[in-house]
PDB file of C-alpha atoms in Angstrom:
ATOM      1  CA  UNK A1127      19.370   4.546  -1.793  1.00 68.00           C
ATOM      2  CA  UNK A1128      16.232   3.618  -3.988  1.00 66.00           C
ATOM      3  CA  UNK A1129      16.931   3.122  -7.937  1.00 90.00           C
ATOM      4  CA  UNK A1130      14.564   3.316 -10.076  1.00 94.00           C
ATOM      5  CA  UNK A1131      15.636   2.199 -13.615  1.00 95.00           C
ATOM      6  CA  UNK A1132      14.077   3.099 -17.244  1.00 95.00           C
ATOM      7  CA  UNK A1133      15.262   0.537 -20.037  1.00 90.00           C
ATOM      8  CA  UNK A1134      15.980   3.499 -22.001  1.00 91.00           C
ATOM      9  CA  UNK A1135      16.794   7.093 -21.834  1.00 92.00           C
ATOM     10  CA  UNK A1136      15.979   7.999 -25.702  1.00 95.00           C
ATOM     11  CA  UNK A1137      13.767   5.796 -28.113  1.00 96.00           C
ATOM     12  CA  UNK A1138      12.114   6.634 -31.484  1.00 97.00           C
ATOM     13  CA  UNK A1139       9.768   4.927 -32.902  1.00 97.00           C
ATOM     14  CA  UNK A1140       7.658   4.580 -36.149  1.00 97.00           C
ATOM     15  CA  UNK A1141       3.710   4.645 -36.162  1.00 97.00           C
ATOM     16  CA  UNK A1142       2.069   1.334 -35.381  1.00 97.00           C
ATOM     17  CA  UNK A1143       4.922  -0.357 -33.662  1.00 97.00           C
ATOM     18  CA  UNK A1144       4.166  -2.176 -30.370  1.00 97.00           C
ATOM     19  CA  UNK A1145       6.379  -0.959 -27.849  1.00 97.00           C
ATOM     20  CA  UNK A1146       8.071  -1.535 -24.885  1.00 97.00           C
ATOM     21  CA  UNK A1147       9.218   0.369 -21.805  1.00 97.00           C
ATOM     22  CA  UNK A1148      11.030  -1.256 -18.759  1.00 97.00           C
ATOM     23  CA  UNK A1149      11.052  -0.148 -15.572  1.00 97.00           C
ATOM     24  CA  UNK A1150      12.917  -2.122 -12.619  1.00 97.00           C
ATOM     25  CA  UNK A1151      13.351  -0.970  -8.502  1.00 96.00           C
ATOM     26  CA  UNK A1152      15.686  -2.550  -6.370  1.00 94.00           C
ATOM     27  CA  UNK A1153      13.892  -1.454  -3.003  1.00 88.00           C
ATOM     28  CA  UNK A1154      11.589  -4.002  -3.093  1.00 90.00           C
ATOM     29  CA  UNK A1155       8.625  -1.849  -3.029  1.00 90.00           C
ATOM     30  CA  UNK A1156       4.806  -2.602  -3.483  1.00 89.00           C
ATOM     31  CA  UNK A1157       3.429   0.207  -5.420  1.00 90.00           C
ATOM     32  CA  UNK A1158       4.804   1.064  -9.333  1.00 93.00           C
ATOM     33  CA  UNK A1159       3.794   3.661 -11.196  1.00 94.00           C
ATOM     34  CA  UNK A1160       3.858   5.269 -14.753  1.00 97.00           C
ATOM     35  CA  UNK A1161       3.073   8.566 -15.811  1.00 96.00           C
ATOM     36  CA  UNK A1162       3.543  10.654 -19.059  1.00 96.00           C
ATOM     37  CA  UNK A1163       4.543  14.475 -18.864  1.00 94.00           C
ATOM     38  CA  UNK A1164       3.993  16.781 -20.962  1.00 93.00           C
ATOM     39  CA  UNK A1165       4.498  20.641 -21.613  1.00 87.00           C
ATOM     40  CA  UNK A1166       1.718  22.430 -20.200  1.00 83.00           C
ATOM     41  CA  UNK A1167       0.250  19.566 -18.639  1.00 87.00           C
ATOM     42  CA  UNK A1168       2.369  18.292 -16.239  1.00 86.00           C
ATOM     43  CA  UNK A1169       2.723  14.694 -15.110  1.00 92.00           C
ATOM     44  CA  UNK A1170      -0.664  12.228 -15.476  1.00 93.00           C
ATOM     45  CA  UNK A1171      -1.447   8.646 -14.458  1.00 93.00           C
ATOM     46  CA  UNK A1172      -0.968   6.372 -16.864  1.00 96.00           C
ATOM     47  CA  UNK A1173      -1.638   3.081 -14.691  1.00 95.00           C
ATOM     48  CA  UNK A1174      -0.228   2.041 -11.471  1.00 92.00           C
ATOM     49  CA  UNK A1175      -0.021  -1.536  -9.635  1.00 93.00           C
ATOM     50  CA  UNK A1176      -0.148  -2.413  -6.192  1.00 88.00           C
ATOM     51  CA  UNK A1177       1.100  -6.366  -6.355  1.00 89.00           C
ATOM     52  CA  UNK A1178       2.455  -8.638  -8.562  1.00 92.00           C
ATOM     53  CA  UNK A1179      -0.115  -9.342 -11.459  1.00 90.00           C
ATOM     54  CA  UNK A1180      -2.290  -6.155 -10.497  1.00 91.00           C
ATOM     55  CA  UNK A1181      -2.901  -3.003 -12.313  1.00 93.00           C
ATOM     56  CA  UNK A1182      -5.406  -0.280 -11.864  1.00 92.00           C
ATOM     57  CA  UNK A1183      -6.074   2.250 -14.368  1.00 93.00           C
ATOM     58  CA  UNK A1184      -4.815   5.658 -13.941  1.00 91.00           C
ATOM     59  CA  UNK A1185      -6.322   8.858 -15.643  1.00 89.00           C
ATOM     60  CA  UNK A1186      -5.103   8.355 -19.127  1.00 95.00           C
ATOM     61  CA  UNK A1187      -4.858   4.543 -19.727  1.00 96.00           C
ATOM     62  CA  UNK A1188      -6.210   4.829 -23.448  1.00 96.00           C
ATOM     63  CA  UNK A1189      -3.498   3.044 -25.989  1.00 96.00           C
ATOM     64  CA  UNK A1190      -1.679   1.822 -23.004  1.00 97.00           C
ATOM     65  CA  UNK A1191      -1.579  -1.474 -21.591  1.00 97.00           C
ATOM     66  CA  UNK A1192       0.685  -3.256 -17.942  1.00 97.00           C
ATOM     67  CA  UNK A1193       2.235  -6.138 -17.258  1.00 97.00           C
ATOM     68  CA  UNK A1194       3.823  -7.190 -13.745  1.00 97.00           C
ATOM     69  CA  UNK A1195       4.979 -10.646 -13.897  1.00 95.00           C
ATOM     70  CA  UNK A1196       7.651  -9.924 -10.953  1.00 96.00           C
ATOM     71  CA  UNK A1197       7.282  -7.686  -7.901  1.00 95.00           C
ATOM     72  CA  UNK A1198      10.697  -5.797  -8.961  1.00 96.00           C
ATOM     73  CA  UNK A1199       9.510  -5.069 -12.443  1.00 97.00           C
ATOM     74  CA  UNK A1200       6.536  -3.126 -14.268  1.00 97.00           C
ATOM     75  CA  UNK A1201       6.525  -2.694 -18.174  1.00 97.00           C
ATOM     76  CA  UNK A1202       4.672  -0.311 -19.932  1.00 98.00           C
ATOM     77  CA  UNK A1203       3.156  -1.458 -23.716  1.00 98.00           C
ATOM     78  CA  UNK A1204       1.890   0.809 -26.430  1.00 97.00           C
ATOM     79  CA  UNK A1205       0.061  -1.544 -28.169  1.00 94.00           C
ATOM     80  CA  UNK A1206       0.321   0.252 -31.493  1.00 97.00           C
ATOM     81  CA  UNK A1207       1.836   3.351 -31.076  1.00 97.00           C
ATOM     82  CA  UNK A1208       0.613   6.820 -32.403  1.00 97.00           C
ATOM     83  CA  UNK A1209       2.100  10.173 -33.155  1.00 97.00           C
ATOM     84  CA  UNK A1210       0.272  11.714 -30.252  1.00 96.00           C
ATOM     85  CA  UNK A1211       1.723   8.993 -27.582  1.00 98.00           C
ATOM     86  CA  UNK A1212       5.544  11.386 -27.996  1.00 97.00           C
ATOM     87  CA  UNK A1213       6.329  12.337 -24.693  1.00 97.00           C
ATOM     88  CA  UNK A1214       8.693  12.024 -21.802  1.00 96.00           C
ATOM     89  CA  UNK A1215       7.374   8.566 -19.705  1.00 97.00           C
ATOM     90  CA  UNK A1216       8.341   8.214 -15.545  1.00 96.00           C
ATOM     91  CA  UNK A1217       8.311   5.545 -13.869  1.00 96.00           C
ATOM     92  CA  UNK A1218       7.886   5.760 -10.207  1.00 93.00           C
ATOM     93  CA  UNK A1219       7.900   3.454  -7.006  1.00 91.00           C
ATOM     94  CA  UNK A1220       6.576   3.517  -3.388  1.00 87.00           C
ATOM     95  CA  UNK A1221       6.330   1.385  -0.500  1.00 82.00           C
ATOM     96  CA  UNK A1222       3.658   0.471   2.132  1.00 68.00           C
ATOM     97  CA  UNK A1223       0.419   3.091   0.747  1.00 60.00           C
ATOM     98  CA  UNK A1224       0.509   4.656  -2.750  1.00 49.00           C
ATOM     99  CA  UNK A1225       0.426   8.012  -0.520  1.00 58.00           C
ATOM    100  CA  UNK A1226       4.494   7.495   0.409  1.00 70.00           C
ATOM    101  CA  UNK A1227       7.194   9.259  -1.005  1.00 80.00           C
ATOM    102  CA  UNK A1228       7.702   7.966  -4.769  1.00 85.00           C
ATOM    103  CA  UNK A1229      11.237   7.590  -6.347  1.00 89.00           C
ATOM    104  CA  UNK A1230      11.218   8.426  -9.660  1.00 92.00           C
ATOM    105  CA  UNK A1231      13.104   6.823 -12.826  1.00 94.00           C
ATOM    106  CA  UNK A1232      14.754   9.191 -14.802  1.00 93.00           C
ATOM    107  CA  UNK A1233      12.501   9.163 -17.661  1.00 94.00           C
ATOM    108  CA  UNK A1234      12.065   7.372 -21.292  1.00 96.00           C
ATOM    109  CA  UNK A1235      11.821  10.350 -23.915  1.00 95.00           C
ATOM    110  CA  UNK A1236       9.835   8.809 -26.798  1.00 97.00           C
ATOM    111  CA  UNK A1237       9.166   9.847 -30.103  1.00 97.00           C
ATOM    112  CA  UNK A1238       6.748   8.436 -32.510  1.00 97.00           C
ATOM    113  CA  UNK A1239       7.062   9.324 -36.244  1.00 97.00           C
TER     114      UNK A1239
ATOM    115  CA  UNK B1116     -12.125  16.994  -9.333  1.00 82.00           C
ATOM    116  CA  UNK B1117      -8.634  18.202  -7.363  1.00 86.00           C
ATOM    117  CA  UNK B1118      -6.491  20.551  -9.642  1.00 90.00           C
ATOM    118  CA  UNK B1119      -3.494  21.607  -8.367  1.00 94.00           C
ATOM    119  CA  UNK B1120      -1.900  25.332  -9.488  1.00 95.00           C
ATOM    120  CA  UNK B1121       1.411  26.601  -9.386  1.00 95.00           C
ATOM    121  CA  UNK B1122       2.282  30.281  -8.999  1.00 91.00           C
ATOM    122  CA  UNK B1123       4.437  31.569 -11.065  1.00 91.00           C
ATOM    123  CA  UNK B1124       5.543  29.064 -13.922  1.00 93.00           C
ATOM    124  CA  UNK B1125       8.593  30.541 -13.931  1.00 95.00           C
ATOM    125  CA  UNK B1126      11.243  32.571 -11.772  1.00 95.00           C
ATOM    126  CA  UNK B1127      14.803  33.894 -12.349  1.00 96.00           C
ATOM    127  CA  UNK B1128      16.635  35.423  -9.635  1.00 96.00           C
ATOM    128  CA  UNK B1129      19.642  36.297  -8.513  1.00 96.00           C
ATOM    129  CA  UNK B1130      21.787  34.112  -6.325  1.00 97.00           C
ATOM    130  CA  UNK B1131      21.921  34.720  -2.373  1.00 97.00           C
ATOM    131  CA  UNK B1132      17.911  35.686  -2.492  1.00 96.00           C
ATOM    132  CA  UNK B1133      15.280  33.832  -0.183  1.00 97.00           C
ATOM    133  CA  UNK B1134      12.713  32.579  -2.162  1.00 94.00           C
ATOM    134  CA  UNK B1135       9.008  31.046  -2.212  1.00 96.00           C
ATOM    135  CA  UNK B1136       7.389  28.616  -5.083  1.00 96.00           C
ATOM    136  CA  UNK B1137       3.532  28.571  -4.447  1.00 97.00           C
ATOM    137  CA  UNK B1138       1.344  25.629  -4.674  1.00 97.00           C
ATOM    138  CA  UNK B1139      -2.561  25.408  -4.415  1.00 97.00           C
ATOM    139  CA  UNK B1140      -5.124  23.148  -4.595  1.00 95.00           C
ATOM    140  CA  UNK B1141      -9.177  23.035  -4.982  1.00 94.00           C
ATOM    141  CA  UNK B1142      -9.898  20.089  -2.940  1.00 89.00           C
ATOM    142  CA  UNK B1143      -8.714  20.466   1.038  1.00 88.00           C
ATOM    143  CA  UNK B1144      -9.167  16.461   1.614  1.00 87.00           C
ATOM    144  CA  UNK B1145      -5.558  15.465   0.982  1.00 89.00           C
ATOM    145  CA  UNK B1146      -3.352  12.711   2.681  1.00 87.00           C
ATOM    146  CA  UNK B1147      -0.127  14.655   2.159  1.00 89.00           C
ATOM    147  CA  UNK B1148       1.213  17.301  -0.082  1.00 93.00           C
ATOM    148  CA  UNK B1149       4.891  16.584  -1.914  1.00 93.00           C
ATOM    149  CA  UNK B1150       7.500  18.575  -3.187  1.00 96.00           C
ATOM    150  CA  UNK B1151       9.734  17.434  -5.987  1.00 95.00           C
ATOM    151  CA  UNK B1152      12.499  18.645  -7.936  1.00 97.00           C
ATOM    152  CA  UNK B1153      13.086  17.872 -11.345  1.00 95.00           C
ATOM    153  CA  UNK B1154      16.407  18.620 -13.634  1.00 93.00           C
ATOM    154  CA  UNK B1155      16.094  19.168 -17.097  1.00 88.00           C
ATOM    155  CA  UNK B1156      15.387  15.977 -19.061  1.00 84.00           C
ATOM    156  CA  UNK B1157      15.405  13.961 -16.005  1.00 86.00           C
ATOM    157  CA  UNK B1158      13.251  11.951 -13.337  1.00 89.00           C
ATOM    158  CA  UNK B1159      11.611  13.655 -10.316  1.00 92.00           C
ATOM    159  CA  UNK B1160      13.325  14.040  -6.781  1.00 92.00           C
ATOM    160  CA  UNK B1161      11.431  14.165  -3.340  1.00 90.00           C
ATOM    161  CA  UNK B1162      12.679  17.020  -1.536  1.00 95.00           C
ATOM    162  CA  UNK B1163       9.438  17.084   1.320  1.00 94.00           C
ATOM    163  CA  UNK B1164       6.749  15.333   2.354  1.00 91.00           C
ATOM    164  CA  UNK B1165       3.920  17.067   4.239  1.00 92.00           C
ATOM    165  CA  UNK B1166       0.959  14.582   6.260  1.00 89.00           C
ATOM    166  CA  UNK B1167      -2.256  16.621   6.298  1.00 88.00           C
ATOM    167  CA  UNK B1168      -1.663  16.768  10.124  1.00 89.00           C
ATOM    168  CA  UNK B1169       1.519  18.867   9.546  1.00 91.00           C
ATOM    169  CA  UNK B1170       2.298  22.060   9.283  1.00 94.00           C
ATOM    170  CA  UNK B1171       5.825  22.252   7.828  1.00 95.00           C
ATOM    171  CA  UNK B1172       8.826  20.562   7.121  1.00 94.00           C
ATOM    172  CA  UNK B1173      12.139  21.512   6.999  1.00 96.00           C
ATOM    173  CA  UNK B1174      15.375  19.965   5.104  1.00 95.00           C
ATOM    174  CA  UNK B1175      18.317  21.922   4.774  1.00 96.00           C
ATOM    175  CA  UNK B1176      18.138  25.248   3.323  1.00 97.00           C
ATOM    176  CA  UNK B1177      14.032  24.160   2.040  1.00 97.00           C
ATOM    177  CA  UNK B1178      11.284  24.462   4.204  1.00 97.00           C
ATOM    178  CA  UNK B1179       7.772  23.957   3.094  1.00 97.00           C
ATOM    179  CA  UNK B1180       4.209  24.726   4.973  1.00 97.00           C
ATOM    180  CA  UNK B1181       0.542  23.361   4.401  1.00 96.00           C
ATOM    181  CA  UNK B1182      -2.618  25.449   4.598  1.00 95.00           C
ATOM    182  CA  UNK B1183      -5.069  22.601   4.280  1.00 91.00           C
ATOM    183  CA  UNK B1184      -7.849  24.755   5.186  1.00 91.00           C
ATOM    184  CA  UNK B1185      -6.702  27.242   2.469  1.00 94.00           C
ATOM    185  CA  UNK B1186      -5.501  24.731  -0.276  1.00 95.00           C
ATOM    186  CA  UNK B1187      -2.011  26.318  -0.066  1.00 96.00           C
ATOM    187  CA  UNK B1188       1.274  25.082   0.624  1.00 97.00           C
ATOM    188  CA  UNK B1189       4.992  27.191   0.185  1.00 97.00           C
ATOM    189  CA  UNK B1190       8.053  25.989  -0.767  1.00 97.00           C
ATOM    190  CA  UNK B1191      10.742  28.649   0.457  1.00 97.00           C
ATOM    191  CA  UNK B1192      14.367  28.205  -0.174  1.00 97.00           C
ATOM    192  CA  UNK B1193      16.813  30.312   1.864  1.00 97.00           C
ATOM    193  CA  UNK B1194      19.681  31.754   0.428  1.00 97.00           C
ATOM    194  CA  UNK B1195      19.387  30.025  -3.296  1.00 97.00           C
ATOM    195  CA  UNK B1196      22.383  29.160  -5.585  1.00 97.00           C
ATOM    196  CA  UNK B1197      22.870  28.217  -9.187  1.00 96.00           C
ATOM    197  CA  UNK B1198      22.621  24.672  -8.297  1.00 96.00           C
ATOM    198  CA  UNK B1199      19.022  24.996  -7.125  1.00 97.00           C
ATOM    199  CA  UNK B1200      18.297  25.922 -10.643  1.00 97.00           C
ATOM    200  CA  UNK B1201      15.691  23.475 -11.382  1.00 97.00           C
ATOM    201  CA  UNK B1202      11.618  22.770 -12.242  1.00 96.00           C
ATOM    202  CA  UNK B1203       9.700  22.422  -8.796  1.00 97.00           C
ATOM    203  CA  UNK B1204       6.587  20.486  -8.149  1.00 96.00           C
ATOM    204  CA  UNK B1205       4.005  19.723  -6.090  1.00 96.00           C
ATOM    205  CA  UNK B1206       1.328  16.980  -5.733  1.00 94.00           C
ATOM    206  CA  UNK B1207      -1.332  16.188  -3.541  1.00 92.00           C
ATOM    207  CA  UNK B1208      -2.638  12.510  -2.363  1.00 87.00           C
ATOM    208  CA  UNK B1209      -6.567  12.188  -1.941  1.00 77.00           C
ATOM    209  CA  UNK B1210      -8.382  10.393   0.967  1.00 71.00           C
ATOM    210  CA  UNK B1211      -9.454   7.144  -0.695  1.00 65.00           C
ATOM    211  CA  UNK B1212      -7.530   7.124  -3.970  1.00 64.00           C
ATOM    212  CA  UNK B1213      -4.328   6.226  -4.478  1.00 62.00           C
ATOM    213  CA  UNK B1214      -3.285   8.427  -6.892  1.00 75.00           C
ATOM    214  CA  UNK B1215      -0.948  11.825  -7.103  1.00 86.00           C
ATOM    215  CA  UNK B1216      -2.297  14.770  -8.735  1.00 90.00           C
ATOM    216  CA  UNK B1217       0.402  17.309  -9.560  1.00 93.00           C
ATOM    217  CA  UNK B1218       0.611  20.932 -10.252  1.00 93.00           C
ATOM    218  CA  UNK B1219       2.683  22.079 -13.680  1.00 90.00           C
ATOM    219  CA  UNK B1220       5.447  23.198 -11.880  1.00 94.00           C
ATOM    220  CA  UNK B1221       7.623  26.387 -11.324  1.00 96.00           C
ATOM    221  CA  UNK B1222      11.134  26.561 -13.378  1.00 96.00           C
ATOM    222  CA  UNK B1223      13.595  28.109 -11.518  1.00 97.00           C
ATOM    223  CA  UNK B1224      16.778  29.799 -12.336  1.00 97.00           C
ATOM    224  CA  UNK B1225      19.086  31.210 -10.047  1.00 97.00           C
ATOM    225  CA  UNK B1226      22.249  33.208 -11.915  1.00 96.00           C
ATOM    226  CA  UNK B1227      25.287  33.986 -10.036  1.00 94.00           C
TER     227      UNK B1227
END
């Protein structure tokens, strides 16, 4: 089976911090994803990468920066968080195009005070 | 721009019913239309995967159908049970992005 792991399940966080969220597959898969969701507006693109060292921008990349130094792993930074950036963050993988099936982390519920 | 709609937001019904979670979209170029389950508090779970040349698919007691021309696909669960109890979403690929855009999803309950 795929598994998609999130660093953490629960983090809090105070305004301005630079922050970190992990997210590892062990399928070896090309495509990584991250997406916030939020009530009433479902999920959204945050960024996604195709390759080691790539990113592309997704719909709501504002505040949020990538970095994939290794195939297996794709970290999300908030580069100084804000109140507004509390919400529930997915990671997701895929292989072959980014139109495959993803498998989805179980989620990094963050709250910024 | 594709937005994708889910009819109704939420449903409670009894357990034993048949049942069918509604999903439409603007745009009729898609690659393939998804279905995912989510628990509360937790990640997303493929359940189907339709290619634009498809009609349905079927696993287990789920079997979901695409409309392209429409902008419609189903999601119909036969005989549902507590454990189905669950938010339900879809999302649609585009020709020539690589990106899913995904409806707001239904929340299900099924009582016993």
């Amino acid at each position: 089976d795929v598994k998609v792991t999130q660093s953490s399940r629960y983090l809090v966080k105070r305004t301005g911090e630079k922050v970190f969220l992990e997210c590892v597959q062990d399928m070896d898969h090309e495509n990584m994803f991250w997406y916030r969701q939020d009530p009433g507006l479902g999920l959204r693109l945050i960024y996604f990468s195709y390759d080691v060292k790539m990113k592309e921008k997704g719909d709501i990349p504002e505040g949020y920066s990538v970095s994939r130094e290794k195939k297996e792993r794709f970290s999300l930074i908030l580069e100084s968080a804000s109140t507004n950036q509390t919400s529930m963050y997915l990671c997701a993988s895929s292989q072959g195009t980014a139109w495959g099936t993803q498998y989805f982390g179980p989620g990094t519920r963050l709250l910024v005070l | 721009k594709q937005e994708v709609t889910q009819i109704p937001a939420a449903l409670s019904v009894p357990e034993g019913e048949n049942l069918v979670l509604n999903c439409s979209f603007t745009d009729s170029a898609i690659y393939n239309l998804q279905w995912f389950r989510q628990d509360p508090g937790k990640g997303l779970t493929s359940l189907l995967l339709i290619q634009s040349s498809q009609r349905e698919q079927t696993s287990g007691r789920l079997n979901a159908s695409l409309d392209k021309s429409s902008g419609r696909s189903t999601l119909y669960i036969a005989a549902s049970q507590p454990g189905d109890s669950a938010t339900y979403l879809c999302a649609v690929s585009l020709y020539n992005t690589d990106k899913l855009i995904f409806g707001t999803g239904t929340r299900l309950q099924v009582f016993p």
